[in-house]
Each structure stands twice: as C-alpha cells, then as structure tokens.
GROMACS .gro file of C-alpha atoms in nm:
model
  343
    1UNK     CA    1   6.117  -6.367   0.397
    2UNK     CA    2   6.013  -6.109   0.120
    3UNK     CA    3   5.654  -6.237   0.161
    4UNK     CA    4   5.671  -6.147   0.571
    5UNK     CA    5   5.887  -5.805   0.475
    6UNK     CA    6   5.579  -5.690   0.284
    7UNK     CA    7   5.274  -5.809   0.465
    8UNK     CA    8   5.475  -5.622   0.777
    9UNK     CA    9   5.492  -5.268   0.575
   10UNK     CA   10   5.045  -5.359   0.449
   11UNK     CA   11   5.008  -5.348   0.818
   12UNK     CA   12   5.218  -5.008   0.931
   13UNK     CA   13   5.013  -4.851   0.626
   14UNK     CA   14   4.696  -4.912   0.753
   15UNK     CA   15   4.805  -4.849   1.091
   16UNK     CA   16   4.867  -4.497   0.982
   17UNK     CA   17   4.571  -4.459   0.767
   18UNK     CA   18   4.418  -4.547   1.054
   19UNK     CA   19   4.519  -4.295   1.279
   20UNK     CA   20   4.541  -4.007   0.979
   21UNK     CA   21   4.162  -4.050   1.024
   22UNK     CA   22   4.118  -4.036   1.407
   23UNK     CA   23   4.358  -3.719   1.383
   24UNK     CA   24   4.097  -3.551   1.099
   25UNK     CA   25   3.797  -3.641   1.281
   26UNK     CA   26   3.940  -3.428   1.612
   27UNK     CA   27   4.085  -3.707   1.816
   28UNK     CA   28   3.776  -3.833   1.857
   29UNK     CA   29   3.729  -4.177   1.756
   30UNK     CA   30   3.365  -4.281   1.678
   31UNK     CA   31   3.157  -4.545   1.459
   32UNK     CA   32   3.196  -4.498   1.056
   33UNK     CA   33   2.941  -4.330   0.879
   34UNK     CA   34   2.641  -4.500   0.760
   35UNK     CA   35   2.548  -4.473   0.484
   36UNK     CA   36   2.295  -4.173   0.454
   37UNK     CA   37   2.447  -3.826   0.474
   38UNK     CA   38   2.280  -3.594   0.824
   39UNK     CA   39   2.330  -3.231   0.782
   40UNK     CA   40   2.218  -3.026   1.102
   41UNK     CA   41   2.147  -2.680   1.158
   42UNK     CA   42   2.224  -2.592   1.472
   43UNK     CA   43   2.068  -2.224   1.673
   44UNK     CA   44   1.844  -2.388   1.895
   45UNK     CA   45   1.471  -2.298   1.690
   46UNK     CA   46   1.234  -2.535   1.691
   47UNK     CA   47   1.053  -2.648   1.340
   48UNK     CA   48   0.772  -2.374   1.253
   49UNK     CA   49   0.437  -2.554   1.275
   50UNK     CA   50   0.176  -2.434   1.047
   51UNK     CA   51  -0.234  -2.353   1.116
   52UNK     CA   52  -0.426  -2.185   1.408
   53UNK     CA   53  -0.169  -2.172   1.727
   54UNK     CA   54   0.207  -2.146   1.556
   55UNK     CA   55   0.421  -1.899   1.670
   56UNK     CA   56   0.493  -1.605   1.440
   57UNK     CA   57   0.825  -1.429   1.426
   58UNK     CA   58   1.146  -1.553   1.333
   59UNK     CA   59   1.323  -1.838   1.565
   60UNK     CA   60   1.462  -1.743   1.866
   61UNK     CA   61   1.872  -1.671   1.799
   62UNK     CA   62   1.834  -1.583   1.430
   63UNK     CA   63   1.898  -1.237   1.230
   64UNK     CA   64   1.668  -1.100   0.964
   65UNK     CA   65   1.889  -1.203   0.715
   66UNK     CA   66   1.991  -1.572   0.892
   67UNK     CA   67   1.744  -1.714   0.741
   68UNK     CA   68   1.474  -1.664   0.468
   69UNK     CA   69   1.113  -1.487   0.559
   70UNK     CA   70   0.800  -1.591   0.379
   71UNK     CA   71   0.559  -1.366   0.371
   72UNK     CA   72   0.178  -1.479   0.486
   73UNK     CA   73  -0.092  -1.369   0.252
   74UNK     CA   74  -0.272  -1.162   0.523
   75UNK     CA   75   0.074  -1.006   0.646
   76UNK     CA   76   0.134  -0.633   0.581
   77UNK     CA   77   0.485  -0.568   0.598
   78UNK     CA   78   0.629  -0.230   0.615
   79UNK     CA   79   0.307  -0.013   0.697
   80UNK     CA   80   0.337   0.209   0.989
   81UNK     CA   81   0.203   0.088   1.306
   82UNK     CA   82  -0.073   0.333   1.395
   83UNK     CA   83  -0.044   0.512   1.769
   84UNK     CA   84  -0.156   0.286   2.039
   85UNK     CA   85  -0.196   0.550   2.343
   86UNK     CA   86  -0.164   0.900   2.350
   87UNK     CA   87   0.149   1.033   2.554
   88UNK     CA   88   0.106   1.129   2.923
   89UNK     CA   89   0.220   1.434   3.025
   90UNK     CA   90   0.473   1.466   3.347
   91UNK     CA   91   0.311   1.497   3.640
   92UNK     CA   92   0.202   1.845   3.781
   93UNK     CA   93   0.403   1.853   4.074
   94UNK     CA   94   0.696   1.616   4.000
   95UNK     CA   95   0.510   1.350   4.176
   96UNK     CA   96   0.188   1.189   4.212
   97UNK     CA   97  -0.069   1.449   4.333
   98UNK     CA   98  -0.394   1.440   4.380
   99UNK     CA   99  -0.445   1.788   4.436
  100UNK     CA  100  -0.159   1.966   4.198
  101UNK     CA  101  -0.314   1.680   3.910
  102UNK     CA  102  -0.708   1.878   4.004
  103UNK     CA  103  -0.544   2.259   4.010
  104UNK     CA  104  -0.364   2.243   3.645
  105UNK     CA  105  -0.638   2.033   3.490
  106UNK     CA  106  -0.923   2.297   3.664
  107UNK     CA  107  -0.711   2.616   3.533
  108UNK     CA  108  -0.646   2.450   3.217
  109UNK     CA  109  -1.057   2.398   3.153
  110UNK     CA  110  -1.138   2.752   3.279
  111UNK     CA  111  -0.903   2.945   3.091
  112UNK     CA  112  -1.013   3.033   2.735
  113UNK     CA  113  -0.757   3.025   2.457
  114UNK     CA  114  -0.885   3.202   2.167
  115UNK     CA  115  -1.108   3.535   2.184
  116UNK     CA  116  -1.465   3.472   1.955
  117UNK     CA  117  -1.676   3.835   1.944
  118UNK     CA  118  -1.969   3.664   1.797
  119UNK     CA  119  -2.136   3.354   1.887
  120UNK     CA  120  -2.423   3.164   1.870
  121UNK     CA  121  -2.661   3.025   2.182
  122UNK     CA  122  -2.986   2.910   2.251
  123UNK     CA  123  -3.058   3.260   2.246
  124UNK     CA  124  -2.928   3.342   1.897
  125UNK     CA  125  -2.662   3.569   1.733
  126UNK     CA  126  -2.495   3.727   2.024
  127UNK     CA  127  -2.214   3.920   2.094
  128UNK     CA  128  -1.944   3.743   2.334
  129UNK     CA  129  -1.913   3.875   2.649
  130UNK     CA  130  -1.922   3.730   3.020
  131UNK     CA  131  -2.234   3.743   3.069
  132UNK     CA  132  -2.351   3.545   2.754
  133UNK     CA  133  -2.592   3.331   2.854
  134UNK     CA  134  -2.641   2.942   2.794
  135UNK     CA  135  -2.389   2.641   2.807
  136UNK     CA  136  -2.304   2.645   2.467
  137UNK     CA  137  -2.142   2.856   2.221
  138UNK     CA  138  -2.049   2.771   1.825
  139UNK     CA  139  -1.802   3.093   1.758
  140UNK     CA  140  -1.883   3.297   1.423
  141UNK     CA  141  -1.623   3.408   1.390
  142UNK     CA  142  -1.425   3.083   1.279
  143UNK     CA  143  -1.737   2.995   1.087
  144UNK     CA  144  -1.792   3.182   0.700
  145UNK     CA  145  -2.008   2.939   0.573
  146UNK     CA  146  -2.232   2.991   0.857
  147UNK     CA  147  -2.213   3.347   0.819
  148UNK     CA  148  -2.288   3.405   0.462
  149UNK     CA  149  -2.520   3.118   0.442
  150UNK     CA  150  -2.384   2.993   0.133
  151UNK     CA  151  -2.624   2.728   0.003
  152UNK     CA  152  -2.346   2.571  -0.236
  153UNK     CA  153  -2.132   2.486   0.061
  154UNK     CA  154  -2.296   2.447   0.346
  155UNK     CA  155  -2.151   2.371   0.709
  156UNK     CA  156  -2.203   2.062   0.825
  157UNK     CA  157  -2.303   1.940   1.168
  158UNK     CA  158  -2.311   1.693   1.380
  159UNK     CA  159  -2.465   1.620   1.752
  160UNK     CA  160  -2.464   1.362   1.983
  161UNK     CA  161  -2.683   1.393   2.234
  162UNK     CA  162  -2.956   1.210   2.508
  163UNK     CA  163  -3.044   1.569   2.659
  164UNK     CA  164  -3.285   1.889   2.573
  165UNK     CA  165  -2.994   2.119   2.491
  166UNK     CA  166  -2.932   1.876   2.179
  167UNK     CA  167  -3.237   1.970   2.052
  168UNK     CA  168  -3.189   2.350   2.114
  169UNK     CA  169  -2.830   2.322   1.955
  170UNK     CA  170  -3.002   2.118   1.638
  171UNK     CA  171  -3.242   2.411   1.582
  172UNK     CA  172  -3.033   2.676   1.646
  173UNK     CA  173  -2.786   2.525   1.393
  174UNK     CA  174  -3.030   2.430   1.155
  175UNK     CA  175  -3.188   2.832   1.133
  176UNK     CA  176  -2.771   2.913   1.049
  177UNK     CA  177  -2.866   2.652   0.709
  178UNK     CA  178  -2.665   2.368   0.849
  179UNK     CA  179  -2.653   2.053   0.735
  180UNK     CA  180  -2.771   1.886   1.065
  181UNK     CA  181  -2.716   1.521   1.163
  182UNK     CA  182  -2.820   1.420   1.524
  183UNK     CA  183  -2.773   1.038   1.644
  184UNK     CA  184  -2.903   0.863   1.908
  185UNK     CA  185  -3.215   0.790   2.056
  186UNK     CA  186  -3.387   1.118   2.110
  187UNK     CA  187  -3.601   1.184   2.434
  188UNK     CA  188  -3.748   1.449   2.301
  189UNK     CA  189  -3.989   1.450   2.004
  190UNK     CA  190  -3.795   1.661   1.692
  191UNK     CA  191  -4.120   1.557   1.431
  192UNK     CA  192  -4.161   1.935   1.364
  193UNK     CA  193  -3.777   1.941   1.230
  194UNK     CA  194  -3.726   1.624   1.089
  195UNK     CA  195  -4.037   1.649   0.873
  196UNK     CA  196  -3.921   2.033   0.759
  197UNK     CA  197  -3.594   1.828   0.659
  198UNK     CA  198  -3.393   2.073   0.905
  199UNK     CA  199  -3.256   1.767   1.104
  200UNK     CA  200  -3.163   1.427   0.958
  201UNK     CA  201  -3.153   1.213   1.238
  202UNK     CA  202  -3.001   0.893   1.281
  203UNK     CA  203  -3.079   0.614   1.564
  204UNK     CA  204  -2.707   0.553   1.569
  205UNK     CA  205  -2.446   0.644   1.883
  206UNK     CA  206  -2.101   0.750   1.882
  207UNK     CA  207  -1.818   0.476   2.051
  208UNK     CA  208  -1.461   0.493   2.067
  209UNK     CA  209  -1.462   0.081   1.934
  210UNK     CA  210  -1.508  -0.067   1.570
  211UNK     CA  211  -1.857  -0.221   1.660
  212UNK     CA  212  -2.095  -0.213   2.015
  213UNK     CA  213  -2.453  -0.195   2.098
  214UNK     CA  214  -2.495   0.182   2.313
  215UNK     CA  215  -2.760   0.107   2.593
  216UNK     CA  216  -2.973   0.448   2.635
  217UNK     CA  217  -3.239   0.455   2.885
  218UNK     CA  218  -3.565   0.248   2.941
  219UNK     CA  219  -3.314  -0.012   2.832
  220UNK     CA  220  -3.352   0.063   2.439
  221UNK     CA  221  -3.062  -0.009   2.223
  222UNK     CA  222  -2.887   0.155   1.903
  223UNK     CA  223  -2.607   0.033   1.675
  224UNK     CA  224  -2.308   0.287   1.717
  225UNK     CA  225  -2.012   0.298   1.591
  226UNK     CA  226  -1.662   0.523   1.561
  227UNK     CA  227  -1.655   0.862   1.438
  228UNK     CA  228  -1.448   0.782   1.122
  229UNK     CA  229  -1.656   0.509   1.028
  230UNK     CA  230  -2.015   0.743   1.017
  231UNK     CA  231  -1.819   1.003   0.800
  232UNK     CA  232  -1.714   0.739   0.548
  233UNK     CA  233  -2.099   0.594   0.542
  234UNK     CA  234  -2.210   0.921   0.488
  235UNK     CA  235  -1.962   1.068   0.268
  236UNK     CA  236  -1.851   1.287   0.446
  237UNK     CA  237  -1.517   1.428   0.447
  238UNK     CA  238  -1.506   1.738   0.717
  239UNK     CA  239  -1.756   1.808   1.058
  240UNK     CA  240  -1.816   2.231   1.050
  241UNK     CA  241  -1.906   2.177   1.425
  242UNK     CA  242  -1.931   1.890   1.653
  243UNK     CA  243  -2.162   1.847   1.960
  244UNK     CA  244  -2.148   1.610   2.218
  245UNK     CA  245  -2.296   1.519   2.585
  246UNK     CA  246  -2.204   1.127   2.533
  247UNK     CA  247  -2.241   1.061   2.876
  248UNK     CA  248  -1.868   0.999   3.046
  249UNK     CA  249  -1.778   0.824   2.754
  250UNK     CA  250  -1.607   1.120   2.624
  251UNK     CA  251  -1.274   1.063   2.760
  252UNK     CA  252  -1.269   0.748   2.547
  253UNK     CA  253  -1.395   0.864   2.222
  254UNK     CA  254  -1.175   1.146   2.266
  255UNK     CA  255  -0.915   0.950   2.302
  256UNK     CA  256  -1.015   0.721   1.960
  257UNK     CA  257  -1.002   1.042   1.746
  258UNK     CA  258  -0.699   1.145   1.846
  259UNK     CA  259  -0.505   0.864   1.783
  260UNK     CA  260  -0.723   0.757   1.463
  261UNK     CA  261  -0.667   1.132   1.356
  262UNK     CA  262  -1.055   1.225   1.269
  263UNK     CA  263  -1.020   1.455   1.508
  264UNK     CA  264  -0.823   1.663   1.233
  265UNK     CA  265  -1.162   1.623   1.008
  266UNK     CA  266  -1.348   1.885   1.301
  267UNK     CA  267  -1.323   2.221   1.303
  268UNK     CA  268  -1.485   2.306   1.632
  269UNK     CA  269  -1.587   2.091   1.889
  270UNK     CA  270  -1.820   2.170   2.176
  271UNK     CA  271  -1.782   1.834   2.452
  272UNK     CA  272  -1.941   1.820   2.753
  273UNK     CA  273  -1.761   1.672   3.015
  274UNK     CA  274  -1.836   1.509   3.359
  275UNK     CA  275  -1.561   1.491   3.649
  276UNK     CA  276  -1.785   1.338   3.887
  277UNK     CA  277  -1.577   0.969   3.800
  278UNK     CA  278  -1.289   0.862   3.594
  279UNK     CA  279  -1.548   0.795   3.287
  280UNK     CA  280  -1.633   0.442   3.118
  281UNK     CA  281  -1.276   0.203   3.071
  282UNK     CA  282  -1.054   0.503   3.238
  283UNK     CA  283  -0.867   0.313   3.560
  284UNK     CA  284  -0.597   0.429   3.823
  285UNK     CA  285  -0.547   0.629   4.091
  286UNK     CA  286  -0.729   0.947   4.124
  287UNK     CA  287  -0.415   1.180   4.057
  288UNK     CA  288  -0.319   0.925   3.752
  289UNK     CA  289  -0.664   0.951   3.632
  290UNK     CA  290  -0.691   1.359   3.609
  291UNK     CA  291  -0.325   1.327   3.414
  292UNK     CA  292  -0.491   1.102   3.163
  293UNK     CA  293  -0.761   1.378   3.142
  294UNK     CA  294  -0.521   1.643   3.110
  295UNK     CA  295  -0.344   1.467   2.877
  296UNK     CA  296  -0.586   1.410   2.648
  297UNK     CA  297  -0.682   1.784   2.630
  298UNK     CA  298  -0.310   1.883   2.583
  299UNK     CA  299  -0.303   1.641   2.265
  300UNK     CA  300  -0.637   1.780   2.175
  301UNK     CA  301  -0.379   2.161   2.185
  302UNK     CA  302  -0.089   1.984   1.976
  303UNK     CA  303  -0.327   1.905   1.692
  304UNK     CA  304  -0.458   2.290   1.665
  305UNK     CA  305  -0.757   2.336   1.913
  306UNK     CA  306  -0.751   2.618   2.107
  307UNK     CA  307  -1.039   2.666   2.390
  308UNK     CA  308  -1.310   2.960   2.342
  309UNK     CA  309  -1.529   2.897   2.582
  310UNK     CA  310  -1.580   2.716   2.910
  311UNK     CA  311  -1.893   2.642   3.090
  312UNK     CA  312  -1.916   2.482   3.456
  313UNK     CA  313  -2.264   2.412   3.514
  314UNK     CA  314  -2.403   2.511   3.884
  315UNK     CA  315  -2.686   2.271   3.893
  316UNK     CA  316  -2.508   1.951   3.820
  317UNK     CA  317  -2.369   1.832   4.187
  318UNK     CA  318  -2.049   1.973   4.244
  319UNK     CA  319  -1.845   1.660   4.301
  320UNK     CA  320  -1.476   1.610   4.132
  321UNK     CA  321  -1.434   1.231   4.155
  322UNK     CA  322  -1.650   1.122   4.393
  323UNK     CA  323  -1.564   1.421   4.667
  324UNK     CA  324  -1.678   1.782   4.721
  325UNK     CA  325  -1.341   1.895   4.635
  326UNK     CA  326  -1.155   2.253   4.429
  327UNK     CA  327  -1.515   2.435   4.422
  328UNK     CA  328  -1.552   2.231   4.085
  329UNK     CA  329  -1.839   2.117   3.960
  330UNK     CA  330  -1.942   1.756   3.786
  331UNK     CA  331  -1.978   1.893   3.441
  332UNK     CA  332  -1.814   2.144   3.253
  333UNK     CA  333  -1.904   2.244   2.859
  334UNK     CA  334  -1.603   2.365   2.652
  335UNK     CA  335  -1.577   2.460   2.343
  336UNK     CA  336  -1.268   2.442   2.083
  337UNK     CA  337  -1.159   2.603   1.731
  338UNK     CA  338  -0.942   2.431   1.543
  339UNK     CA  339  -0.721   2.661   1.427
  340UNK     CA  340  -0.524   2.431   1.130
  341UNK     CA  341  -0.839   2.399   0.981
  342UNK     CA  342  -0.848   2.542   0.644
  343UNK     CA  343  -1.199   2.596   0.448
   0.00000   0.00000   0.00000
C-alpha cells in the first residue's frame, strides 16, 4: 500500500515538472534540445561575402552602432566628399523658357562688371575705351607684376589655343616678360619665339577628366589632361592670366575648375565661348541647357570674378543653338578679374 502511495506522488511530480516546462517554454510544446547550443541573430542581413562583387555598407535594418564596422584598407572615412555638380540657378522666368533662359544669359555676357582703364591687345598698351580694338583684353590694371616688369616675380601665363589669336596673345604676353606656356598642337609655326625662349610650349591639351587623348585636326593627337594636374607637373602654384579658345569644351572644363577649386589658383581668365550648341557632354532641353550656362558663370561670380570685358564676334555665324535667334552671335570672348586674388 505504502509502495503504490509513493510511486502515485513520483508520477504527479513529474507530471508537474512536466508541465512547469511547457509553461516556461511559452505554451509551446516542442522536441528537447539537442545537444549543441544555436544562437541566432535575427534583422534580416544576409552574411557579408568578401572579394570583387560584395555589397558595401552596413546590412539592411542595422544602426551604426548595431553592429561593429571594419574598416577596409583602401576606405577613407571621414574626409569630405568633394562637390559633385555645381548648383543651378532658378529659372529666369519661374518656368522653363527658352527665350527668358537666352535674354538673362545674353545681358549677363554683355554687361561688364569691373571698369579696367588700361589694357593690353594685339595692338599693345592701350587705354580702355569702346572702341578698343581686338577680341581680347588682359586688364593692367589688376596686373603689377606685368606693369613693373619685375624679373624676380614674374606673371605667369597660360594659353590654350588651336587659332592665330593664340599666337598674337603669346607674343603680346611674352613682350609684358611673362612666363608663357601655350599647349596644344599649334597651327601656326611659333619657331621664332620658342627658340628666343619667349614661349615654352607644350603638345599637351586642357580636359575637364583625369586622363583622355584631345583629337585636333588632320586627325593628330595630344595627351591632355586637367588644369590642376599641369600646375602640379609644373610647379606651379598660381596662373597670372589664363587664355582659352578650347573649342566648346569650355563649358565642361569650366565646370571641372569650379568644383575642383583651381579656378581659385587664376587671377584673370579670358574664355572664349561658342553658343552655336550646348558644347561637348552638356544635354537637355534648350532652355535647361542656357541655365546650365548661366549657372556656371554665376558660380564663376560667387568665387570672385567679375567681367571686364565682353567681345561678340561679327564674323562667326550668328546662330544661338542651332537658330538665328536674340541678334546673338556663335562666339563671344569675355574676360574676368578675380577680385579675391591676392599677389
């Protein structure tokens, strides 16, 4: 009887036991453990593969401080991220215009900025007036070095050029005992220069990418390269004055300075620039395409360059983007001072 009594009361206590252990595991009665020990992770990321192709980032779900970040050895963490595109400005009119784009960019290229009493031309010295002749003006009066032809610090130049007013420019410069550097392939012979050691030139064109090969004409080609990267092989630090006639691919190279900041390296720039198309790599519509030109020159303002002279040139055809449109003309030269520059 004793023996029954107690087997009776082994039973109720594993009864119990048993259902202690369904009540701790949620109700939910399931197969005992095995006997290895599974710990999971849950958040839904999927294991980080390793080698050419994995994903980089955290896993979807997790916070920067979920979970722990190792660092590649070719990561840079915590350098600014350099400007991708310079900032459009609104549009003219409130809306997409074709024509209100063409009348504030026009204005905006005709209407100098900054008086300059003496300049120089393919003429010479001259004093600035209307009727100053010649596309291209480098303003004295922004330039000491120039002016008191200081042979321990003298201005430096550079042109970029495929047309006979480089040359001109080059000599003219080089007669103010300039440091001249032309590049590209020159169409017109400069032997008389070069071997005087006026001119230094260089058979090496001006892009707005890290490496290309420039096509010129009869199909001849020339290494180029960005503006930053010809200062640094040269060792050069600042540009006195900058030429240029690159062609349409101004609006792109302008563009590369600005955001790479060498533009801040130049103190003034004469561009030439052609409105007869949107220019190499420059897409839209024809209103969005004069904003992006606009755009570009009001940057070119933020940084300190104020406009001293504009040139539209009457025997280029007088097309604005393809159409005989605003009594413009293809090609315009302007000319800029920066005025942050300090010597």
């Amino acid at each position: 009887m004793a023996g029954g009594a107690a087997l009776r009361l082994l039973l109720l206590g594993c009864g119990l036991l048993s259902l202690a252990h369904i009540l701790l595991r949620g109700g939910r009665p399931g197969p005992e453990p095995g006997p290895f020990t599974i710990i999971t992770i849950r958040g839904g990321a999927a294991p980080r593969r390793e080698g050419p192709g994995a994903a980089a980032g955290p896993p979807a779900g997790s916070s920067s401080g979920s979970l722990q970040r190792f660092q590649d050895e070719n990561e840079t963490l915590g350098q600014p991220k350099t400007q991708q595109s310079v900032a459009l400005q609104p549009w003219a009119n409130g809306r997409e215009s074709l024509r209100s784009e063409a009348e504030r960019f026009l204005a905006y290229i005709t209407t100098p900025q900054l008086p300059c009493s003496k300049v120089l031309t393919q003429a010479g010295l001259q004093a600035s007036t209307a009727s100053t002749t010649g596309p291209w003006r480098v303003c004295l009066d922004h330039m000491p070095t120039a002016l008191l032809n200081l042979q321990q610090e003298r201005c430096l130049v550079y042109t970029f050029s495929t047309v006979k007013r480089g040359f001109e420019f080059s000599q003219r410069m080089s007669e103010m005992r300039c440091q001249v550097h032309s590049f590209g392939l020159s169409p017109y012979k400069q032997t008389d220069l070069q071997h005087r050691g006026q001119v230094q030139h260089h058979a090496l064109w001006l892009d707005w990418h890290e490496r290309r090969l420039a096509t010129f004409p009869q199909r001849q080609r020339s290494p180029s390269k960005k503006l930053n990267q010809i200062m640094q092989d040269f060792g050069h630090k600042k540009i006195d004055v900058l030429e240029a006639d690159l062609a349409s691919a101004e609006w792109k190279i302008l563009e590369s300075i600005l955001l790479d900041g060498t533009v801040a390296a130049v103190h003034q720039l004469i561009l030439t620039i052609h409105l007869h198309w949107p220019g190499f790599e420059v897409s839209g519509s024809e209103a969005a395409v004069v904003r992006y030109w606009y755009s570009l020159l009001k940057a070119l303002e933020t940084r300190g360059f104020q406009l001293f002279h504009s040139f539209k040139d009457p025997r280029k055809p007088q097309l604005f983007l393809h159409k005989e449109l605003f009594n413009a003309s293809s090609s315009y030269t302007l000319g800029w001072v920066n005025t942050y520059w300090r010597y």
